[in-house]
């Protein structure tokens, strides 16, 4: 059973973004609506201040998640214009998605952006693009990231769906990028249709050994919400990181599912979120244990991320892993924990 100290260690990682996640940044594009509140972690799950960037911003100084000014500045050369939509999702997500930069001019039209003054290193960058309906300009938005692992990533807003969660490839796209010389550059392009939308981004500095939760767990049919705790270090030279899920329905099968990419999309039941994006892999099924009745929440699952796992999976120091436990919740239903992500250390 995890000790209170281990639970506290996991909690502190989530509560201290300014310390654990050096020069991570949130940017809300638009200026028509207020920026999201600091408690809104969107896809990457980090709470903190959102920088409000609008059409009048030029070489704007960016603050970090704690609201402290940094050496980083964001600029755009006035291609495209800023606009606001009418889709009201309520909650904080509306502040992020409901105003945006609109790039028009048909396929090939683009707007260039850059951030200077960043700390060098590897970042996970999450771009947001507004899903549209018949009253908006529909299309595919492409983000072209210089020195990105994927380099070119897209959001397809042609098929409107009411917002129920963040969907990779629909209203956000993610890449890993190596920043050198303090410079991050990207383009927002119209890949298909008449227009592209750019709503904002999250930039997370990846520090080997860092770990935190993101995404929301699903409360099961017994009214129990799964919890995650962890101990150790995800390293090739240590005993590894042990991740544990508690408060699960007892005597039910489950598994760990992992990927290198985050998600926040609704499951088919629309009562829980799939917190990882394809391509993902699964571990073998195992029982949650606990009482034999299966009618309480004394079950648990755990998984050890150690050197043998990393080597077998083809992962290296500096790589980021995203994972989630999927379990059965009685006949015909399933359960899911929150998402968990960490960066592999040497």
Coordinates of C-alpha atoms in Angstrom, one line a residue:
X1 CA 0.0 0.0 0.0
X2 CA 1.5 3.5 -0.9
X3 CA 2.6 5.4 2.2
X4 CA 1.3 8.9 3.0
X5 CA 4.8 10.2 2.1
X6 CA 4.6 8.7 -1.4
X7 CA 1.1 10.1 -1.9
X8 CA 2.4 13.5 -0.7
X9 CA 5.3 13.3 -3.2
X10 CA 2.9 12.8 -6.1
X11 CA 0.7 15.6 -4.8
X12 CA 3.6 18.1 -4.6
X13 CA 4.5 17.5 -8.2
X14 CA 1.0 18.5 -9.2
X15 CA 0.9 21.5 -6.9
X16 CA 4.3 23.1 -7.8
X17 CA 4.3 23.7 -11.5
X18 CA 6.6 26.8 -11.3
X19 CA 9.3 24.7 -9.6
X20 CA 9.0 21.4 -11.3
X21 CA 8.2 22.6 -14.8
X22 CA 10.7 25.4 -15.5
X23 CA 9.6 27.9 -18.1
X24 CA 6.4 26.0 -19.1
X25 CA 4.0 28.5 -20.6
X26 CA 0.3 28.7 -21.5
X27 CA -0.9 31.1 -24.3
X28 CA -4.5 31.9 -25.1
X29 CA -5.0 33.5 -28.6
X30 CA -7.7 36.0 -29.3
X31 CA -8.3 38.7 -26.8
X32 CA -12.1 38.8 -27.2
X33 CA -12.8 36.6 -24.2
X34 CA -10.9 36.6 -20.9
X35 CA -8.1 34.0 -20.7
X36 CA -8.9 30.8 -18.8
X37 CA -8.4 30.7 -15.1
X38 CA -5.1 29.3 -13.7
X39 CA -6.9 26.2 -12.5
X40 CA -7.7 25.2 -16.1
X41 CA -5.0 22.7 -17.2
X42 CA -6.5 21.8 -20.6
X43 CA -4.8 18.8 -22.2
X44 CA -1.4 18.7 -20.5
X45 CA -2.9 19.1 -17.0
X46 CA -0.6 21.8 -15.6
X47 CA -2.3 24.6 -13.7
X48 CA -0.9 28.1 -14.1
X49 CA -1.3 31.6 -15.6
X50 CA -2.5 31.9 -19.2
X51 CA -0.9 34.6 -21.3
X52 CA -3.5 36.6 -23.3
X53 CA -2.2 37.2 -26.8
X54 CA -4.3 39.3 -29.2
X55 CA -3.9 41.1 -32.6
X56 CA -2.2 44.1 -31.0
X57 CA 0.5 42.0 -29.3
X58 CA 4.0 42.4 -30.7
X59 CA 7.1 40.9 -29.2
X60 CA 5.0 40.3 -26.0
X61 CA 6.8 39.3 -22.9
X62 CA 5.4 35.9 -21.6
X63 CA 5.0 34.9 -18.0
X64 CA 5.5 31.4 -16.7
X65 CA 2.9 29.3 -14.9
X66 CA 3.5 31.1 -11.7
X67 CA 2.9 34.5 -13.4
X68 CA 6.5 35.5 -13.3
X69 CA 7.9 37.4 -16.3
X70 CA 10.4 35.4 -18.4
X71 CA 12.9 36.2 -21.1
X72 CA 10.5 34.6 -23.6
X73 CA 8.7 36.8 -26.1
X74 CA 6.0 35.9 -28.7
X75 CA 5.6 37.5 -32.1
X76 CA 3.6 37.1 -35.3
X77 CA 4.0 39.2 -38.5
X78 CA 0.4 40.2 -39.0
X79 CA -0.6 37.4 -41.4
X80 CA -4.2 36.4 -40.8
X81 CA -6.5 38.2 -38.4
X82 CA -8.1 37.6 -35.0
X83 CA -11.8 36.7 -34.6
X84 CA -14.3 35.2 -32.2
X85 CA -16.9 32.5 -32.7
X86 CA -20.2 31.9 -31.1
X87 CA -19.9 28.3 -29.9
X88 CA -20.4 28.5 -26.1
X89 CA -19.3 25.4 -24.3
X90 CA -19.6 27.0 -20.9
X91 CA -16.7 26.3 -18.4
X92 CA -13.2 27.5 -19.0
X93 CA -12.7 25.6 -22.2
X94 CA -14.9 28.2 -23.9
X95 CA -12.4 31.0 -23.1
X96 CA -9.7 29.0 -24.9
X97 CA -11.6 27.8 -27.9
X98 CA -14.1 30.5 -28.6
X99 CA -11.7 33.2 -29.8
X100 CA -8.8 32.6 -32.1
X101 CA -6.6 33.7 -35.0
X102 CA -8.4 33.1 -38.3
X103 CA -6.2 32.4 -41.3
X104 CA -8.1 32.8 -44.5
X105 CA -7.2 32.7 -48.2
X106 CA -7.6 29.0 -49.1
X107 CA -5.2 26.1 -49.1
X108 CA -1.6 27.2 -48.5
X109 CA -2.5 30.4 -46.7
X110 CA -0.5 30.6 -43.4
X111 CA 0.5 32.7 -40.5
X112 CA 4.0 32.5 -39.0
X113 CA 4.7 32.6 -35.2
X114 CA 7.8 32.5 -33.1
X115 CA 8.8 32.6 -29.4
X116 CA 12.3 33.8 -28.6
X117 CA 14.2 33.7 -25.3
X118 CA 13.2 30.2 -24.3
X119 CA 15.4 27.9 -22.2
X120 CA 17.0 25.4 -24.5
X121 CA 15.7 21.8 -24.2
X122 CA 12.9 19.5 -25.2
X123 CA 9.3 20.7 -24.9
X124 CA 5.9 19.1 -25.4
X125 CA 3.8 21.6 -27.4
X126 CA 0.1 21.4 -27.6
X127 CA -1.7 23.5 -30.2
X128 CA -5.5 24.2 -30.0
X129 CA -7.7 24.7 -33.0
X130 CA -11.5 25.4 -32.8
X131 CA -13.9 22.7 -34.0
X132 CA -16.5 24.4 -36.2
X133 CA -20.1 23.9 -37.3
X134 CA -22.0 25.0 -40.4
X135 CA -22.0 28.7 -39.4
X136 CA -18.2 28.8 -39.2
X137 CA -15.5 28.4 -41.9
X138 CA -14.6 24.7 -41.9
X139 CA -11.3 23.2 -42.8
X140 CA -8.2 21.4 -41.7
X141 CA -5.7 23.4 -39.7
X142 CA -2.0 22.4 -40.0
X143 CA 0.7 23.3 -37.6
X144 CA 4.2 23.1 -39.0
X145 CA 6.7 23.0 -36.2
X146 CA 10.4 23.7 -36.9
X147 CA 12.6 21.0 -35.3
X148 CA 9.4 19.1 -34.2
X149 CA 9.5 15.3 -33.9
X150 CA 6.4 15.1 -36.1
X151 CA 7.0 18.4 -37.7
X152 CA 3.5 18.6 -39.3
X153 CA 0.4 18.0 -37.3
X154 CA -3.3 18.7 -38.1
X155 CA -6.7 19.4 -36.6
X156 CA -9.7 18.5 -38.7
X157 CA -12.7 20.7 -37.9
X158 CA -14.9 19.8 -40.8
X159 CA -17.2 17.5 -38.8
X160 CA -18.8 19.5 -36.0
X161 CA -19.2 17.8 -32.7
X162 CA -20.5 19.4 -29.5
X163 CA -17.5 19.7 -27.1
X164 CA -17.3 16.8 -24.6
X165 CA -13.6 16.6 -24.3
X166 CA -10.3 17.4 -26.0
X167 CA -9.8 15.1 -29.1
X168 CA -6.4 14.6 -30.6
X169 CA -6.5 15.6 -34.2
X170 CA -9.8 17.5 -33.8
X171 CA -9.4 20.4 -31.5
X172 CA -5.8 19.9 -30.5
X173 CA -2.5 18.5 -31.9
X174 CA 0.7 17.7 -30.1
X175 CA 4.4 17.5 -30.9
X176 CA 7.7 17.3 -29.2
X177 CA 10.2 19.9 -30.2
X178 CA 13.9 20.6 -29.4
X179 CA 14.6 24.3 -28.8
X180 CA 18.1 25.6 -29.4
X181 CA 19.2 29.1 -29.3
X182 CA 16.0 30.0 -27.4
X183 CA 13.9 29.9 -30.6
X184 CA 10.6 28.1 -31.3
X185 CA 9.0 28.7 -34.7
X186 CA 5.8 27.4 -36.2
X187 CA 3.3 28.1 -39.0
X188 CA -0.5 27.9 -38.9
X189 CA -1.6 26.8 -42.3
X190 CA -4.8 26.1 -44.2
X191 CA -4.4 22.5 -45.2
X192 CA -7.9 22.0 -46.6
X193 CA -10.9 24.2 -46.9
X194 CA -11.1 28.0 -46.7
X195 CA -9.6 28.8 -43.3
X196 CA -7.5 27.7 -40.3
X197 CA -8.1 28.4 -36.6
X198 CA -5.4 28.9 -33.9
X199 CA -6.8 29.1 -30.4
X200 CA -3.8 28.8 -28.2
X201 CA -1.0 26.6 -27.0
X202 CA 0.7 25.0 -24.0
X203 CA 4.4 24.7 -23.9
X204 CA 5.7 22.2 -21.3
X205 CA 9.5 22.0 -20.6
X206 CA 10.4 18.4 -20.2
X207 CA 12.8 17.7 -17.4
X208 CA 14.0 14.1 -16.9
X209 CA 12.4 12.6 -13.8
X210 CA 9.4 14.9 -13.8
X211 CA 6.0 13.3 -13.4
X212 CA 2.4 14.5 -13.0
X213 CA -1.2 13.6 -13.6
X214 CA -3.6 15.1 -16.2
X215 CA -7.1 14.4 -17.6
X216 CA -10.0 13.3 -15.4
X217 CA -10.7 9.9 -13.9
X218 CA -14.1 8.2 -14.3
X219 CA -16.2 7.6 -11.1
X220 CA -17.3 4.0 -11.2
X221 CA -20.7 2.5 -10.8
X222 CA -20.2 2.2 -7.0
X223 CA -19.5 5.9 -6.7
X224 CA -15.7 5.5 -6.2
X225 CA -13.2 7.7 -8.0
X226 CA -9.8 6.1 -8.8
X227 CA -6.7 7.6 -7.3
X228 CA -3.1 7.5 -8.6
X229 CA 0.1 7.5 -6.5
X230 CA 3.7 6.9 -7.5
X231 CA 7.1 6.5 -6.0
X232 CA 10.7 6.2 -7.4
X233 CA 12.3 7.6 -10.5
X234 CA 11.6 6.7 -14.1
X235 CA 15.3 6.0 -14.9
X236 CA 17.5 3.6 -16.8
X237 CA 19.8 3.4 -13.8
X238 CA 17.4 3.3 -10.8
X239 CA 14.9 0.7 -9.5
X240 CA 12.3 2.5 -11.6
X241 CA 8.9 4.3 -11.0
X242 CA 6.1 2.3 -9.4
X243 CA 2.6 3.7 -10.4
X244 CA -0.4 2.5 -8.4
X245 CA -4.1 2.9 -8.9
X246 CA -6.4 2.5 -5.9
X247 CA -10.1 2.8 -5.1
X248 CA -10.9 0.5 -7.9
X249 CA -13.8 -2.0 -8.0
X250 CA -12.5 -5.3 -6.5
X251 CA -11.9 -8.5 -8.4
X252 CA -12.1 -7.0 -11.9
X253 CA -9.7 -7.4 -14.8
X254 CA -7.7 -4.4 -15.9
X255 CA -4.5 -3.3 -17.7
X256 CA -2.2 -0.3 -18.2
X257 CA -2.4 1.4 -21.6
X258 CA 0.4 3.7 -22.6
X259 CA 1.5 6.0 -25.4
X260 CA 3.9 8.9 -26.0
X261 CA 0.9 11.2 -26.7
X262 CA -1.8 12.8 -24.5
X263 CA -5.5 12.9 -25.1
X264 CA -8.7 13.9 -23.3
X265 CA -11.5 12.5 -25.6
X266 CA -14.8 11.0 -24.4
X267 CA -15.2 7.3 -24.3
X268 CA -18.1 5.7 -26.3
X269 CA -20.1 5.8 -23.1
X270 CA -19.4 9.6 -22.8
X271 CA -19.0 9.1 -19.0
X272 CA -15.2 9.0 -19.0
X273 CA -12.1 10.1 -20.8
X274 CA -9.5 8.3 -22.9
X275 CA -6.4 10.1 -21.7
X276 CA -3.9 8.8 -24.3
X277 CA -3.7 9.1 -28.0
X278 CA -2.9 6.5 -30.6
X279 CA -0.7 4.7 -31.3
X280 CA -0.8 3.1 -27.9
X281 CA 0.2 -0.2 -26.3
X282 CA -1.4 -2.4 -23.7
X283 CA 0.1 -4.5 -20.9
X284 CA -1.3 -8.0 -20.1
X285 CA -4.6 -8.1 -18.1
X286 CA -4.5 -8.7 -14.4
X287 CA -7.1 -8.8 -11.6
X288 CA -7.6 -5.8 -9.3
X289 CA -7.8 -8.1 -6.3
X290 CA -9.4 -6.8 -3.1
X291 CA -12.6 -8.5 -1.8
X292 CA -13.9 -11.5 -3.7
X293 CA -17.4 -10.0 -3.9
X294 CA -16.5 -7.4 -6.5
X295 CA -19.0 -5.1 -4.8
X296 CA -16.6 -2.7 -3.2
X297 CA -13.7 -0.5 -4.1
X298 CA -10.8 -2.3 -2.4
X299 CA -9.2 -3.2 -5.8
X300 CA -5.9 -1.8 -7.1
X301 CA -3.5 -2.1 -10.0
X302 CA 0.2 -1.2 -10.2
X303 CA 2.9 -1.2 -12.8
X304 CA 6.7 -0.8 -12.5
X305 CA 8.4 1.4 -15.2
X306 CA 12.0 0.2 -15.0
X307 CA 15.0 -0.1 -17.3
X308 CA 13.8 -3.5 -18.7
X309 CA 10.5 -1.9 -19.7
X310 CA 12.1 1.1 -21.3
X311 CA 14.6 -1.0 -23.3
X312 CA 12.0 -3.4 -24.5
X313 CA 9.7 -0.5 -25.5
X314 CA 12.5 1.2 -27.4
X315 CA 12.4 4.3 -25.1
X316 CA 15.3 6.5 -24.2
X317 CA 16.2 9.1 -21.7
X318 CA 14.3 12.3 -22.4
X319 CA 11.3 10.5 -23.9
X320 CA 7.9 11.2 -22.4
X321 CA 5.4 8.5 -21.5
X322 CA 1.7 9.0 -21.1
X323 CA -0.4 6.2 -19.5
X324 CA -3.8 5.3 -17.9
X325 CA -5.3 2.2 -16.2
X326 CA -8.3 0.8 -17.9
X327 CA -10.5 -1.6 -15.8
X328 CA -13.8 -3.4 -15.9
X329 CA -16.6 -2.0 -13.8
X330 CA -18.9 -4.9 -13.6
X331 CA -20.8 -6.4 -16.5
X332 CA -20.8 -4.3 -19.7
X333 CA -19.1 -1.2 -18.3
X334 CA -15.5 -0.1 -17.8
X335 CA -13.5 2.3 -15.6
X336 CA -10.5 4.6 -16.2
X337 CA -8.1 6.4 -14.0
X338 CA -6.7 9.9 -14.7
X339 CA -3.8 10.1 -17.1
X340 CA -0.2 10.1 -15.8
X341 CA 2.9 11.3 -17.7
X342 CA 6.6 11.3 -16.9
X343 CA 9.9 12.0 -18.6
X344 CA 12.6 9.2 -18.6
X345 CA 15.8 10.1 -16.8
X346 CA 19.3 8.6 -17.6

